[in-house]
Amino acid sequence: MLSSLVAVAAVVAIVAGLLVLFGTRGDDSKADEPAGASPKPSAKPSSGPSTVGASVPKPSSKPTTEETSAPPPPPESTKPPSTAPTETTQPTQTTQTTQPPKPTQPVTIPAEERPAIEVYNNTPRKGLADTVASRARQAGWTVSGSPDNWHGKVAESTVYYPPGMLDAANQLAHDLGIGRTKGALDNMKKDRLTVILTSDYSG
């Protein structure tokens, strides 16, 4: 039994010696390192913001002093104006033909109410007064006396009437184709119509 205890003590002593030996070598290795040596920098990139970007100059926010020039106006066209004639539309003018007024139809006077008439020729044409007197009779007029020549100057064929016989004079002028009526002259009878024919009478 004693021998077993001695064997255990020997083993413990050996193990203790080994521990002391290896512990002393570890301290010596740390002492061999130079005292001023700094730890190696870490190769791991910094996760912080890079300072390189801060050195980049920022664009200036100050507005430029140069005035922005407006674009030049477009050049005027040098194309010559068209020489083609411009077609002008003129309003259509409607020409109205003015009809001459129709002669007023004279009042028809019954044959029994018509005054007598006298017919005179103031032209070189012989028998003109007789011809017109016959025409008057056919139209319902009473011819007084014999047709004769009129001495004097008369402008144109005329039916002369005394006061109050204008309507009868107009009807007689219409029946004989004479274009003028006029008040009776002083040397004419005042109870009848007087017809004087001149060269303008066409019958």
Short mmCIF file of C-alpha atoms in Angstrom, two decimals:
data_model
loop_
_atom_site.label_atom_id
_atom_site.label_comp_id
_atom_site.label_asym_id
_atom_site.label_seq_id
_atom_site.Cartn_x
_atom_site.Cartn_y
_atom_site.Cartn_z
CA MET A 1 0.00 0.00 0.00
CA LEU A 2 2.77 2.34 0.74
CA SER A 3 4.25 1.68 -2.58
CA SER A 4 1.03 2.72 -4.33
CA LEU A 5 0.96 6.04 -2.57
CA VAL A 6 4.56 6.66 -3.53
CA ALA A 7 3.75 5.88 -7.15
CA VAL A 8 0.82 8.35 -7.12
CA ALA A 9 2.90 11.07 -5.56
CA ALA A 10 5.55 10.55 -8.18
CA VAL A 11 3.07 10.93 -10.96
CA VAL A 12 1.67 14.11 -9.41
CA ALA A 13 5.13 15.53 -9.07
CA ILE A 14 5.91 14.82 -12.71
CA VAL A 15 2.72 16.44 -13.90
CA ALA A 16 3.35 19.51 -11.76
CA GLY A 17 6.83 19.80 -13.10
CA LEU A 18 5.61 19.68 -16.66
CA LEU A 19 3.02 22.37 -16.01
CA VAL A 20 5.65 24.63 -14.44
CA LEU A 21 7.98 24.03 -17.33
CA PHE A 22 5.48 24.87 -20.09
CA GLY A 23 4.08 27.81 -18.15
CA THR A 24 7.51 29.41 -17.84
CA ARG A 25 8.22 29.09 -21.59
CA GLY A 26 4.98 30.79 -22.44
CA ASP A 27 5.90 33.83 -20.39
CA ASP A 28 9.34 33.95 -21.95
CA SER A 29 7.85 34.02 -25.48
CA LYS A 30 5.72 37.07 -24.62
CA ALA A 31 8.74 38.80 -23.11
CA ASP A 32 10.70 38.29 -26.35
CA GLU A 33 8.29 40.53 -28.30
CA PRO A 34 9.53 44.16 -28.66
CA ALA A 35 7.86 46.54 -26.32
CA GLY A 36 7.29 49.33 -28.91
CA ALA A 37 5.67 47.14 -31.49
CA SER A 38 2.22 48.39 -32.38
CA PRO A 39 -0.56 46.04 -33.27
CA LYS A 40 -0.98 45.37 -36.94
CA PRO A 41 -3.72 47.35 -38.55
CA SER A 42 -6.80 45.43 -39.36
CA ALA A 43 -7.22 44.65 -43.01
CA LYS A 44 -10.97 44.80 -42.58
CA PRO A 45 -12.34 47.84 -44.36
CA SER A 46 -13.95 50.44 -42.21
CA SER A 47 -17.69 50.47 -42.31
CA GLY A 48 -17.75 54.19 -41.59
CA PRO A 49 -18.23 56.83 -44.32
CA SER A 50 -15.26 57.38 -46.53
CA THR A 51 -13.45 60.67 -46.16
CA VAL A 52 -12.42 60.65 -49.80
CA GLY A 53 -15.83 61.85 -50.88
CA ALA A 54 -15.52 64.91 -48.66
CA SER A 55 -12.57 66.11 -50.67
CA VAL A 56 -14.56 66.24 -53.91
CA PRO A 57 -15.54 69.87 -54.58
CA LYS A 58 -19.25 70.46 -54.56
CA PRO A 59 -20.78 72.23 -57.51
CA SER A 60 -21.28 75.91 -56.83
CA SER A 61 -24.90 76.90 -56.21
CA LYS A 62 -24.15 80.53 -57.08
CA PRO A 63 -25.96 81.47 -60.31
CA THR A 64 -23.71 82.33 -63.18
CA THR A 65 -23.32 86.00 -63.93
CA GLU A 66 -23.50 85.48 -67.67
CA GLU A 67 -26.87 86.45 -69.11
CA THR A 68 -28.55 83.76 -71.10
CA SER A 69 -28.89 85.17 -74.56
CA ALA A 70 -32.22 84.64 -76.29
CA PRO A 71 -32.10 82.58 -79.47
CA PRO A 72 -31.80 84.81 -82.56
CA PRO A 73 -35.10 85.40 -84.43
CA PRO A 74 -35.64 83.24 -87.48
CA PRO A 75 -34.48 84.95 -90.67
CA GLU A 76 -37.20 86.54 -92.72
CA SER A 77 -38.22 84.64 -95.75
CA THR A 78 -36.69 86.02 -98.88
CA LYS A 79 -39.21 84.27 -101.06
CA PRO A 80 -40.67 86.82 -103.51
CA PRO A 81 -44.40 87.44 -103.23
CA SER A 82 -46.56 85.49 -105.53
CA THR A 83 -47.30 87.30 -108.74
CA ALA A 84 -50.39 85.28 -109.43
CA PRO A 85 -53.41 87.58 -109.74
CA THR A 86 -55.89 87.41 -106.94
CA GLU A 87 -59.28 86.37 -108.12
CA THR A 88 -61.81 88.87 -106.90
CA THR A 89 -65.38 87.88 -106.65
CA GLN A 90 -67.63 90.73 -107.67
CA PRO A 91 -71.22 90.74 -106.57
CA THR A 92 -73.63 89.99 -109.33
CA GLN A 93 -75.58 93.07 -110.22
CA THR A 94 -79.13 92.47 -111.15
CA THR A 95 -80.17 94.83 -113.85
CA GLN A 96 -83.78 95.69 -113.57
CA THR A 97 -85.38 96.95 -116.70
CA THR A 98 -87.50 99.92 -115.89
CA GLN A 99 -90.70 99.68 -117.81
CA PRO A 100 -92.12 102.97 -118.95
CA PRO A 101 -95.37 103.79 -117.23
CA LYS A 102 -98.35 102.78 -119.22
CA PRO A 103 -100.56 105.64 -120.32
CA THR A 104 -103.59 106.10 -118.21
CA GLN A 105 -106.70 104.98 -119.94
CA PRO A 106 -109.02 107.95 -120.34
CA VAL A 107 -112.46 107.92 -118.83
CA THR A 108 -114.92 106.51 -121.31
CA ILE A 109 -117.59 109.09 -121.99
CA PRO A 110 -120.87 107.94 -123.52
CA ALA A 111 -121.38 109.12 -127.11
CA GLU A 112 -124.46 111.19 -126.23
CA GLU A 113 -122.46 113.13 -123.62
CA ARG A 114 -119.48 113.93 -125.83
CA PRO A 115 -118.99 117.44 -127.07
CA ALA A 116 -118.66 118.27 -130.77
CA ILE A 117 -115.23 118.55 -132.34
CA GLU A 118 -113.54 120.53 -135.10
CA VAL A 119 -110.54 119.23 -137.08
CA TYR A 120 -107.90 121.46 -138.73
CA ASN A 121 -104.89 120.65 -140.91
CA ASN A 122 -101.65 122.52 -140.21
CA THR A 123 -99.54 120.55 -142.71
CA PRO A 124 -98.95 120.63 -146.47
CA ARG A 125 -100.61 117.23 -146.70
CA LYS A 126 -103.94 117.59 -148.50
CA GLY A 127 -106.93 115.69 -147.19
CA LEU A 128 -105.37 115.01 -143.76
CA ALA A 129 -108.14 116.81 -141.89
CA ASP A 130 -110.86 114.87 -143.76
CA THR A 131 -109.16 111.54 -143.00
CA VAL A 132 -108.90 112.25 -139.28
CA ALA A 133 -112.49 113.56 -139.14
CA SER A 134 -113.75 110.27 -140.60
CA ARG A 135 -111.76 108.35 -138.00
CA ALA A 136 -113.33 110.47 -135.22
CA ARG A 137 -116.85 109.76 -136.52
CA GLN A 138 -116.12 106.02 -136.50
CA ALA A 139 -115.03 106.34 -132.83
CA GLY A 140 -118.40 107.90 -131.92
CA TRP A 141 -117.56 111.61 -132.09
CA THR A 142 -119.64 114.30 -133.76
CA VAL A 143 -117.62 116.44 -136.20
CA SER A 144 -118.95 119.99 -136.47
CA GLY A 145 -118.39 122.02 -139.66
CA SER A 146 -116.11 121.11 -142.52
CA PRO A 147 -112.48 120.16 -141.91
CA ASP A 148 -110.25 123.07 -142.82
CA ASN A 149 -106.69 124.32 -142.70
CA TRP A 150 -105.29 126.06 -139.63
CA HIS A 151 -103.24 129.17 -140.28
CA GLY A 152 -100.51 129.76 -137.74
CA LYS A 153 -97.66 127.93 -136.08
CA VAL A 154 -98.44 124.93 -133.89
CA ALA A 155 -95.61 122.91 -132.32
CA GLU A 156 -97.24 119.49 -132.53
CA SER A 157 -100.58 117.79 -133.04
CA THR A 158 -102.85 118.82 -130.18
CA VAL A 159 -106.39 118.47 -128.86
CA TYR A 160 -107.44 121.82 -127.35
CA TYR A 161 -110.20 121.83 -124.75
CA PRO A 162 -112.24 124.56 -123.04
CA PRO A 163 -112.68 124.54 -119.26
CA GLY A 164 -114.46 121.44 -117.94
CA MET A 165 -113.73 119.21 -120.97
CA LEU A 166 -110.33 117.73 -120.03
CA ASP A 167 -111.62 114.15 -119.77
CA ALA A 168 -113.27 114.40 -123.17
CA ALA A 169 -110.06 115.83 -124.67
CA ASN A 170 -108.01 112.96 -123.26
CA GLN A 171 -110.40 110.38 -124.68
CA LEU A 172 -110.44 112.07 -128.12
CA ALA A 173 -106.63 112.23 -128.15
CA HIS A 174 -106.50 108.53 -127.33
CA ASP A 175 -109.00 107.64 -130.08
CA LEU A 176 -107.09 109.62 -132.74
CA GLY A 177 -103.53 108.75 -131.62
CA ILE A 178 -102.59 112.30 -130.62
CA GLY A 179 -100.07 112.70 -127.78
CA ARG A 180 -100.87 116.19 -126.46
CA THR A 181 -103.84 118.03 -124.94
CA LYS A 182 -103.88 121.70 -124.03
CA GLY A 183 -106.27 124.40 -122.89
CA ALA A 184 -108.18 126.17 -125.69
CA LEU A 185 -106.75 129.33 -127.23
CA ASP A 186 -108.62 132.62 -127.14
CA ASN A 187 -109.68 132.39 -130.78
CA MET A 188 -111.21 128.91 -130.34
CA LYS A 189 -114.84 128.10 -129.56
CA LYS A 190 -115.59 127.31 -125.95
CA ASP A 191 -118.33 124.69 -126.47
CA ARG A 192 -116.34 122.09 -128.37
CA LEU A 193 -112.93 120.41 -128.77
CA THR A 194 -110.50 121.62 -131.42
CA VAL A 195 -108.06 119.26 -133.14
CA ILE A 196 -105.04 120.72 -134.98
CA LEU A 197 -102.85 118.28 -136.91
CA THR A 198 -99.17 118.98 -137.62
CA SER A 199 -96.46 117.16 -139.56
CA ASP A 200 -95.67 114.85 -136.59
CA TYR A 201 -99.05 113.14 -136.91
CA SER A 202 -98.60 109.61 -138.23
CA GLY A 203 -102.25 108.68 -138.34
#
